[in-house]
PDB file of C-alpha atoms in Angstrom:
ATOM      1  CA  UNK A   1     -44.107 -50.422   6.347  1.00 42.00           C
ATOM      2  CA  UNK A   2     -41.297 -48.851   4.058  1.00 42.00           C
ATOM      3  CA  UNK A   3     -38.117 -48.052   5.478  1.00 44.00           C
ATOM      4  CA  UNK A   4     -35.579 -46.186   5.110  1.00 52.00           C
ATOM      5  CA  UNK A   5     -33.437 -46.474   2.186  1.00 52.00           C
ATOM      6  CA  UNK A   6     -29.620 -47.757   2.943  1.00 59.00           C
ATOM      7  CA  UNK A   7     -26.880 -44.730   3.287  1.00 91.00           C
ATOM      8  CA  UNK A   8     -24.537 -46.810   2.978  1.00 93.00           C
ATOM      9  CA  UNK A   9     -22.885 -48.453   0.024  1.00 93.00           C
ATOM     10  CA  UNK A  10     -19.795 -50.541  -0.401  1.00 93.00           C
ATOM     11  CA  UNK A  11     -18.287 -52.104  -3.744  1.00 93.00           C
ATOM     12  CA  UNK A  12     -15.095 -54.567  -3.170  1.00 94.00           C
ATOM     13  CA  UNK A  13     -12.785 -54.911  -6.248  1.00 93.00           C
ATOM     14  CA  UNK A  14      -9.628 -55.668  -7.887  1.00 93.00           C
ATOM     15  CA  UNK A  15      -8.070 -51.966  -8.628  1.00 92.00           C
ATOM     16  CA  UNK A  16      -7.611 -52.103 -12.308  1.00 93.00           C
ATOM     17  CA  UNK A  17      -7.879 -49.589 -14.694  1.00 91.00           C
ATOM     18  CA  UNK A  18     -11.047 -51.679 -16.566  1.00 90.00           C
ATOM     19  CA  UNK A  19     -12.722 -51.798 -13.112  1.00 93.00           C
ATOM     20  CA  UNK A  20     -12.274 -48.038 -12.158  1.00 93.00           C
ATOM     21  CA  UNK A  21     -14.894 -47.070 -14.522  1.00 93.00           C
ATOM     22  CA  UNK A  22     -17.333 -49.542 -13.246  1.00 94.00           C
ATOM     23  CA  UNK A  23     -16.709 -48.062 -10.239  1.00 95.00           C
ATOM     24  CA  UNK A  24     -17.048 -44.614 -11.075  1.00 95.00           C
ATOM     25  CA  UNK A  25     -20.971 -45.569 -12.987  1.00 95.00           C
ATOM     26  CA  UNK A  26     -21.685 -47.587  -9.715  1.00 95.00           C
ATOM     27  CA  UNK A  27     -21.256 -44.234  -7.254  1.00 96.00           C
ATOM     28  CA  UNK A  28     -22.933 -42.354  -9.917  1.00 96.00           C
ATOM     29  CA  UNK A  29     -26.126 -44.024  -9.542  1.00 96.00           C
ATOM     30  CA  UNK A  30     -25.813 -44.598  -6.235  1.00 95.00           C
ATOM     31  CA  UNK A  31     -25.550 -41.050  -5.641  1.00 96.00           C
ATOM     32  CA  UNK A  32     -28.259 -40.255  -8.076  1.00 96.00           C
ATOM     33  CA  UNK A  33     -30.838 -42.936  -5.932  1.00 94.00           C
ATOM     34  CA  UNK A  34     -29.744 -40.989  -3.218  1.00 93.00           C
ATOM     35  CA  UNK A  35     -30.891 -37.909  -4.921  1.00 94.00           C
ATOM     36  CA  UNK A  36     -27.269 -36.173  -4.705  1.00 96.00           C
ATOM     37  CA  UNK A  37     -26.899 -35.427  -8.440  1.00 96.00           C
ATOM     38  CA  UNK A  38     -24.683 -32.381  -7.936  1.00 97.00           C
ATOM     39  CA  UNK A  39     -21.987 -34.607  -6.199  1.00 97.00           C
ATOM     40  CA  UNK A  40     -21.896 -37.134  -9.047  1.00 97.00           C
ATOM     41  CA  UNK A  41     -18.563 -35.388 -10.664  1.00 96.00           C
ATOM     42  CA  UNK A  42     -16.832 -34.739  -7.500  1.00 97.00           C
ATOM     43  CA  UNK A  43     -17.462 -37.950  -6.232  1.00 97.00           C
ATOM     44  CA  UNK A  44     -16.289 -39.950  -9.277  1.00 96.00           C
ATOM     45  CA  UNK A  45     -13.436 -37.956  -9.883  1.00 95.00           C
ATOM     46  CA  UNK A  46     -12.097 -38.488  -5.822  1.00 96.00           C
ATOM     47  CA  UNK A  47     -12.735 -42.056  -6.107  1.00 96.00           C
ATOM     48  CA  UNK A  48     -11.311 -42.337  -9.513  1.00 95.00           C
ATOM     49  CA  UNK A  49      -7.781 -40.375  -8.083  1.00 94.00           C
ATOM     50  CA  UNK A  50      -7.934 -42.889  -5.507  1.00 95.00           C
ATOM     51  CA  UNK A  51      -8.263 -46.046  -7.273  1.00 95.00           C
ATOM     52  CA  UNK A  52      -5.660 -45.165  -9.560  1.00 93.00           C
ATOM     53  CA  UNK A  53      -3.478 -44.705  -6.343  1.00 92.00           C
ATOM     54  CA  UNK A  54      -4.441 -48.124  -5.206  1.00 94.00           C
ATOM     55  CA  UNK A  55      -3.774 -49.591  -8.498  1.00 93.00           C
ATOM     56  CA  UNK A  56       0.002 -47.730  -8.687  1.00 91.00           C
ATOM     57  CA  UNK A  57       0.928 -48.175  -5.667  1.00 88.00           C
ATOM     58  CA  UNK A  58      -0.330 -50.735  -3.139  1.00 88.00           C
ATOM     59  CA  UNK A  59       1.360 -53.577  -1.973  1.00 87.00           C
ATOM     60  CA  UNK A  60       0.966 -56.803  -2.099  1.00 85.00           C
ATOM     61  CA  UNK A  61      -2.533 -56.410  -3.707  1.00 90.00           C
ATOM     62  CA  UNK A  62      -4.784 -54.439  -5.492  1.00 92.00           C
ATOM     63  CA  UNK A  63      -7.785 -55.418  -3.944  1.00 94.00           C
ATOM     64  CA  UNK A  64      -9.401 -52.795  -2.018  1.00 95.00           C
ATOM     65  CA  UNK A  65     -12.964 -51.808  -1.048  1.00 95.00           C
ATOM     66  CA  UNK A  66     -14.815 -48.452  -1.885  1.00 97.00           C
ATOM     67  CA  UNK A  67     -17.367 -47.349   0.604  1.00 96.00           C
ATOM     68  CA  UNK A  68     -19.938 -44.239   0.220  1.00 96.00           C
ATOM     69  CA  UNK A  69     -21.807 -43.261   3.259  1.00 96.00           C
ATOM     70  CA  UNK A  70     -24.333 -40.428   3.923  1.00 95.00           C
ATOM     71  CA  UNK A  71     -24.564 -39.147   7.071  1.00 90.00           C
ATOM     72  CA  UNK A  72     -26.714 -36.334   7.666  1.00 84.00           C
ATOM     73  CA  UNK A  73     -25.228 -33.683   5.854  1.00 90.00           C
ATOM     74  CA  UNK A  74     -21.436 -35.309   4.619  1.00 94.00           C
ATOM     75  CA  UNK A  75     -21.149 -37.743   2.082  1.00 96.00           C
ATOM     76  CA  UNK A  76     -18.183 -39.455   2.976  1.00 96.00           C
ATOM     77  CA  UNK A  77     -15.629 -41.695   0.081  1.00 97.00           C
ATOM     78  CA  UNK A  78     -13.393 -43.996   1.274  1.00 97.00           C
ATOM     79  CA  UNK A  79     -10.805 -46.578  -0.177  1.00 97.00           C
ATOM     80  CA  UNK A  80      -9.520 -49.444   1.815  1.00 96.00           C
ATOM     81  CA  UNK A  81      -6.592 -50.962   0.658  1.00 95.00           C
ATOM     82  CA  UNK A  82      -4.142 -53.872   2.322  1.00 94.00           C
ATOM     83  CA  UNK A  83      -0.826 -50.974   2.339  1.00 93.00           C
ATOM     84  CA  UNK A  84       0.009 -49.979   5.516  1.00 91.00           C
ATOM     85  CA  UNK A  85       2.292 -47.303   4.235  1.00 89.00           C
ATOM     86  CA  UNK A  86       0.315 -43.976   4.190  1.00 86.00           C
ATOM     87  CA  UNK A  87       0.338 -41.598   1.151  1.00 85.00           C
ATOM     88  CA  UNK A  88       1.633 -38.014   1.130  1.00 78.00           C
ATOM     89  CA  UNK A  89       0.505 -35.001  -0.819  1.00 77.00           C
ATOM     90  CA  UNK A  90       3.025 -33.947  -3.505  1.00 71.00           C
ATOM     91  CA  UNK A  91       3.773 -30.911  -5.529  1.00 75.00           C
ATOM     92  CA  UNK A  92       4.260 -32.142  -8.643  1.00 67.00           C
ATOM     93  CA  UNK A  93       5.973 -29.804 -11.715  1.00 67.00           C
ATOM     94  CA  UNK A  94       3.725 -28.207 -14.063  1.00 67.00           C
ATOM     95  CA  UNK A  95       5.528 -30.700 -16.490  1.00 70.00           C
ATOM     96  CA  UNK A  96       4.546 -33.820 -14.328  1.00 58.00           C
ATOM     97  CA  UNK A  97       1.482 -36.027 -15.920  1.00 60.00           C
ATOM     98  CA  UNK A  98       0.855 -37.687 -12.380  1.00 66.00           C
ATOM     99  CA  UNK A  99       1.256 -37.079  -9.038  1.00 64.00           C
ATOM    100  CA  UNK A 100      -1.439 -34.427  -8.115  1.00 75.00           C
ATOM    101  CA  UNK A 101      -4.136 -37.111  -7.121  1.00 81.00           C
ATOM    102  CA  UNK A 102      -4.210 -36.443  -3.594  1.00 89.00           C
ATOM    103  CA  UNK A 103      -3.719 -32.134  -3.782  1.00 88.00           C
ATOM    104  CA  UNK A 104      -6.601 -32.568  -5.897  1.00 89.00           C
ATOM    105  CA  UNK A 105      -8.907 -34.007  -3.531  1.00 93.00           C
ATOM    106  CA  UNK A 106      -7.401 -31.809  -1.145  1.00 91.00           C
ATOM    107  CA  UNK A 107      -8.493 -28.556  -3.419  1.00 91.00           C
ATOM    108  CA  UNK A 108     -12.273 -29.841  -3.911  1.00 93.00           C
ATOM    109  CA  UNK A 109     -13.258 -31.556  -0.933  1.00 95.00           C
ATOM    110  CA  UNK A 110     -14.357 -30.477   2.467  1.00 96.00           C
ATOM    111  CA  UNK A 111     -12.136 -32.666   4.177  1.00 95.00           C
ATOM    112  CA  UNK A 112     -10.003 -35.374   3.850  1.00 94.00           C
ATOM    113  CA  UNK A 113      -7.392 -38.170   5.745  1.00 94.00           C
ATOM    114  CA  UNK A 114      -5.595 -41.201   6.086  1.00 94.00           C
ATOM    115  CA  UNK A 115      -6.264 -43.538   9.052  1.00 93.00           C
ATOM    116  CA  UNK A 116      -4.397 -46.641   9.351  1.00 91.00           C
ATOM    117  CA  UNK A 117      -6.487 -50.027   9.410  1.00 88.00           C
ATOM    118  CA  UNK A 118      -5.013 -52.377  12.031  1.00 83.00           C
ATOM    119  CA  UNK A 119      -1.246 -53.253  10.724  1.00 82.00           C
ATOM    120  CA  UNK A 120      -2.204 -54.260   6.975  1.00 84.00           C
ATOM    121  CA  UNK A 121      -3.742 -51.607   5.424  1.00 93.00           C
ATOM    122  CA  UNK A 122      -5.157 -48.240   5.654  1.00 95.00           C
ATOM    123  CA  UNK A 123      -8.326 -45.861   4.357  1.00 95.00           C
ATOM    124  CA  UNK A 124      -7.791 -42.728   2.641  1.00 96.00           C
ATOM    125  CA  UNK A 125     -11.040 -41.087   2.888  1.00 96.00           C
ATOM    126  CA  UNK A 126     -12.491 -37.649   1.828  1.00 97.00           C
ATOM    127  CA  UNK A 127     -16.140 -35.935   2.658  1.00 97.00           C
ATOM    128  CA  UNK A 128     -18.256 -33.808   0.600  1.00 97.00           C
ATOM    129  CA  UNK A 129     -21.168 -31.286   2.078  1.00 96.00           C
ATOM    130  CA  UNK A 130     -24.747 -32.009   0.522  1.00 92.00           C
ATOM    131  CA  UNK A 131     -25.860 -28.671   1.144  1.00 81.00           C
ATOM    132  CA  UNK A 132     -24.226 -26.147  -0.503  1.00 56.00           C
ATOM    133  CA  UNK A 133     -24.932 -22.079  -0.269  1.00 42.00           C
ATOM    134  CA  UNK A 134     -27.788 -20.588   1.949  1.00 36.00           C
ATOM    135  CA  UNK A 135     -29.810 -22.664   4.150  1.00 37.00           C
ATOM    136  CA  UNK A 136     -31.887 -22.877   7.269  1.00 36.00           C
ATOM    137  CA  UNK A 137     -31.484 -25.644   9.280  1.00 36.00           C
ATOM    138  CA  UNK A 138     -34.511 -27.620  10.391  1.00 38.00           C
ATOM    139  CA  UNK A 139     -35.669 -27.184  14.035  1.00 36.00           C
ATOM    140  CA  UNK A 140     -34.656 -30.525  15.873  1.00 36.00           C
ATOM    141  CA  UNK A 141     -36.349 -31.390  19.300  1.00 36.00           C
ATOM    142  CA  UNK A 142     -33.957 -31.728  22.255  1.00 37.00           C
ATOM    143  CA  UNK A 143     -33.503 -35.050  23.480  1.00 36.00           C
ATOM    144  CA  UNK A 144     -36.877 -36.331  22.308  1.00 37.00           C
ATOM    145  CA  UNK A 145     -38.809 -33.512  23.439  1.00 35.00           C
ATOM    146  CA  UNK A 146     -42.057 -32.421  21.424  1.00 38.00           C
ATOM    147  CA  UNK A 147     -40.951 -28.643  20.924  1.00 37.00           C
ATOM    148  CA  UNK A 148     -38.154 -26.804  19.514  1.00 37.00           C
ATOM    149  CA  UNK A 149     -36.805 -25.980  22.653  1.00 36.00           C
ATOM    150  CA  UNK A 150     -34.714 -22.388  23.087  1.00 34.00           C
ATOM    151  CA  UNK A 151     -32.758 -22.517  19.961  1.00 34.00           C
ATOM    152  CA  UNK A 152     -34.987 -22.358  17.151  1.00 36.00           C
ATOM    153  CA  UNK A 153     -34.112 -22.425  13.719  1.00 35.00           C
ATOM    154  CA  UNK A 154     -30.927 -20.646  12.434  1.00 36.00           C
ATOM    155  CA  UNK A 155     -30.172 -19.351   9.171  1.00 37.00           C
ATOM    156  CA  UNK A 156     -27.015 -19.168   7.377  1.00 39.00           C
ATOM    157  CA  UNK A 157     -26.350 -16.747   4.975  1.00 42.00           C
ATOM    158  CA  UNK A 158     -23.985 -17.319   2.252  1.00 43.00           C
ATOM    159  CA  UNK A 159     -21.444 -14.163   3.302  1.00 45.00           C
ATOM    160  CA  UNK A 160     -20.946 -15.980   6.531  1.00 43.00           C
ATOM    161  CA  UNK A 161     -19.599 -19.310   4.461  1.00 39.00           C
ATOM    162  CA  UNK A 162     -16.912 -17.422   2.972  1.00 43.00           C
ATOM    163  CA  UNK A 163     -15.179 -16.389   5.884  1.00 46.00           C
ATOM    164  CA  UNK A 164     -15.543 -20.332   7.276  1.00 42.00           C
ATOM    165  CA  UNK A 165     -12.436 -22.596   6.566  1.00 45.00           C
ATOM    166  CA  UNK A 166     -13.168 -24.926   3.854  1.00 45.00           C
ATOM    167  CA  UNK A 167     -10.831 -27.511   4.322  1.00 48.00           C
ATOM    168  CA  UNK A 168      -8.952 -29.389   6.233  1.00 47.00           C
ATOM    169  CA  UNK A 169      -6.496 -33.094   6.343  1.00 49.00           C
ATOM    170  CA  UNK A 170      -6.265 -35.456   9.343  1.00 48.00           C
ATOM    171  CA  UNK A 171      -4.034 -38.487   9.419  1.00 48.00           C
ATOM    172  CA  UNK A 172      -5.006 -40.632  12.333  1.00 47.00           C
TER     173      UNK A 172
END
């Protein structure tokens, strides 16, 4: 019997510069395994930004966990650390060499946010859609029925997508 491959990957590490490249390679390999090659660059960039924030700002230590999860048509990448302080999006001036990480994540992700984890930490996350452009959603059985029900299939045209809001940020 062949079972469904895992759709969740976790990497625990110390957020040191030498480890960030290793985590990028792990994330890239996992996304190739899931046949999500078009998402590799965005996911690797986002995880680099989040791990750099842990390295630069997290207290009392640099230990963290990176999780990637594929659920339906969304890839969620999150980094959990032990610092309860919540990050903020900065407006860096044009000559600044840092301070744009969260703004960059907000620009390329579908959604992103921060949530406290107990009293001793937080998770910063972002999502990427696994489908792009025009697509036809498959007909799904309703509550285990063997028919398509009255809903049939839905077609989304590229013009329809341009009118939809593309991003959101959630705290909490």
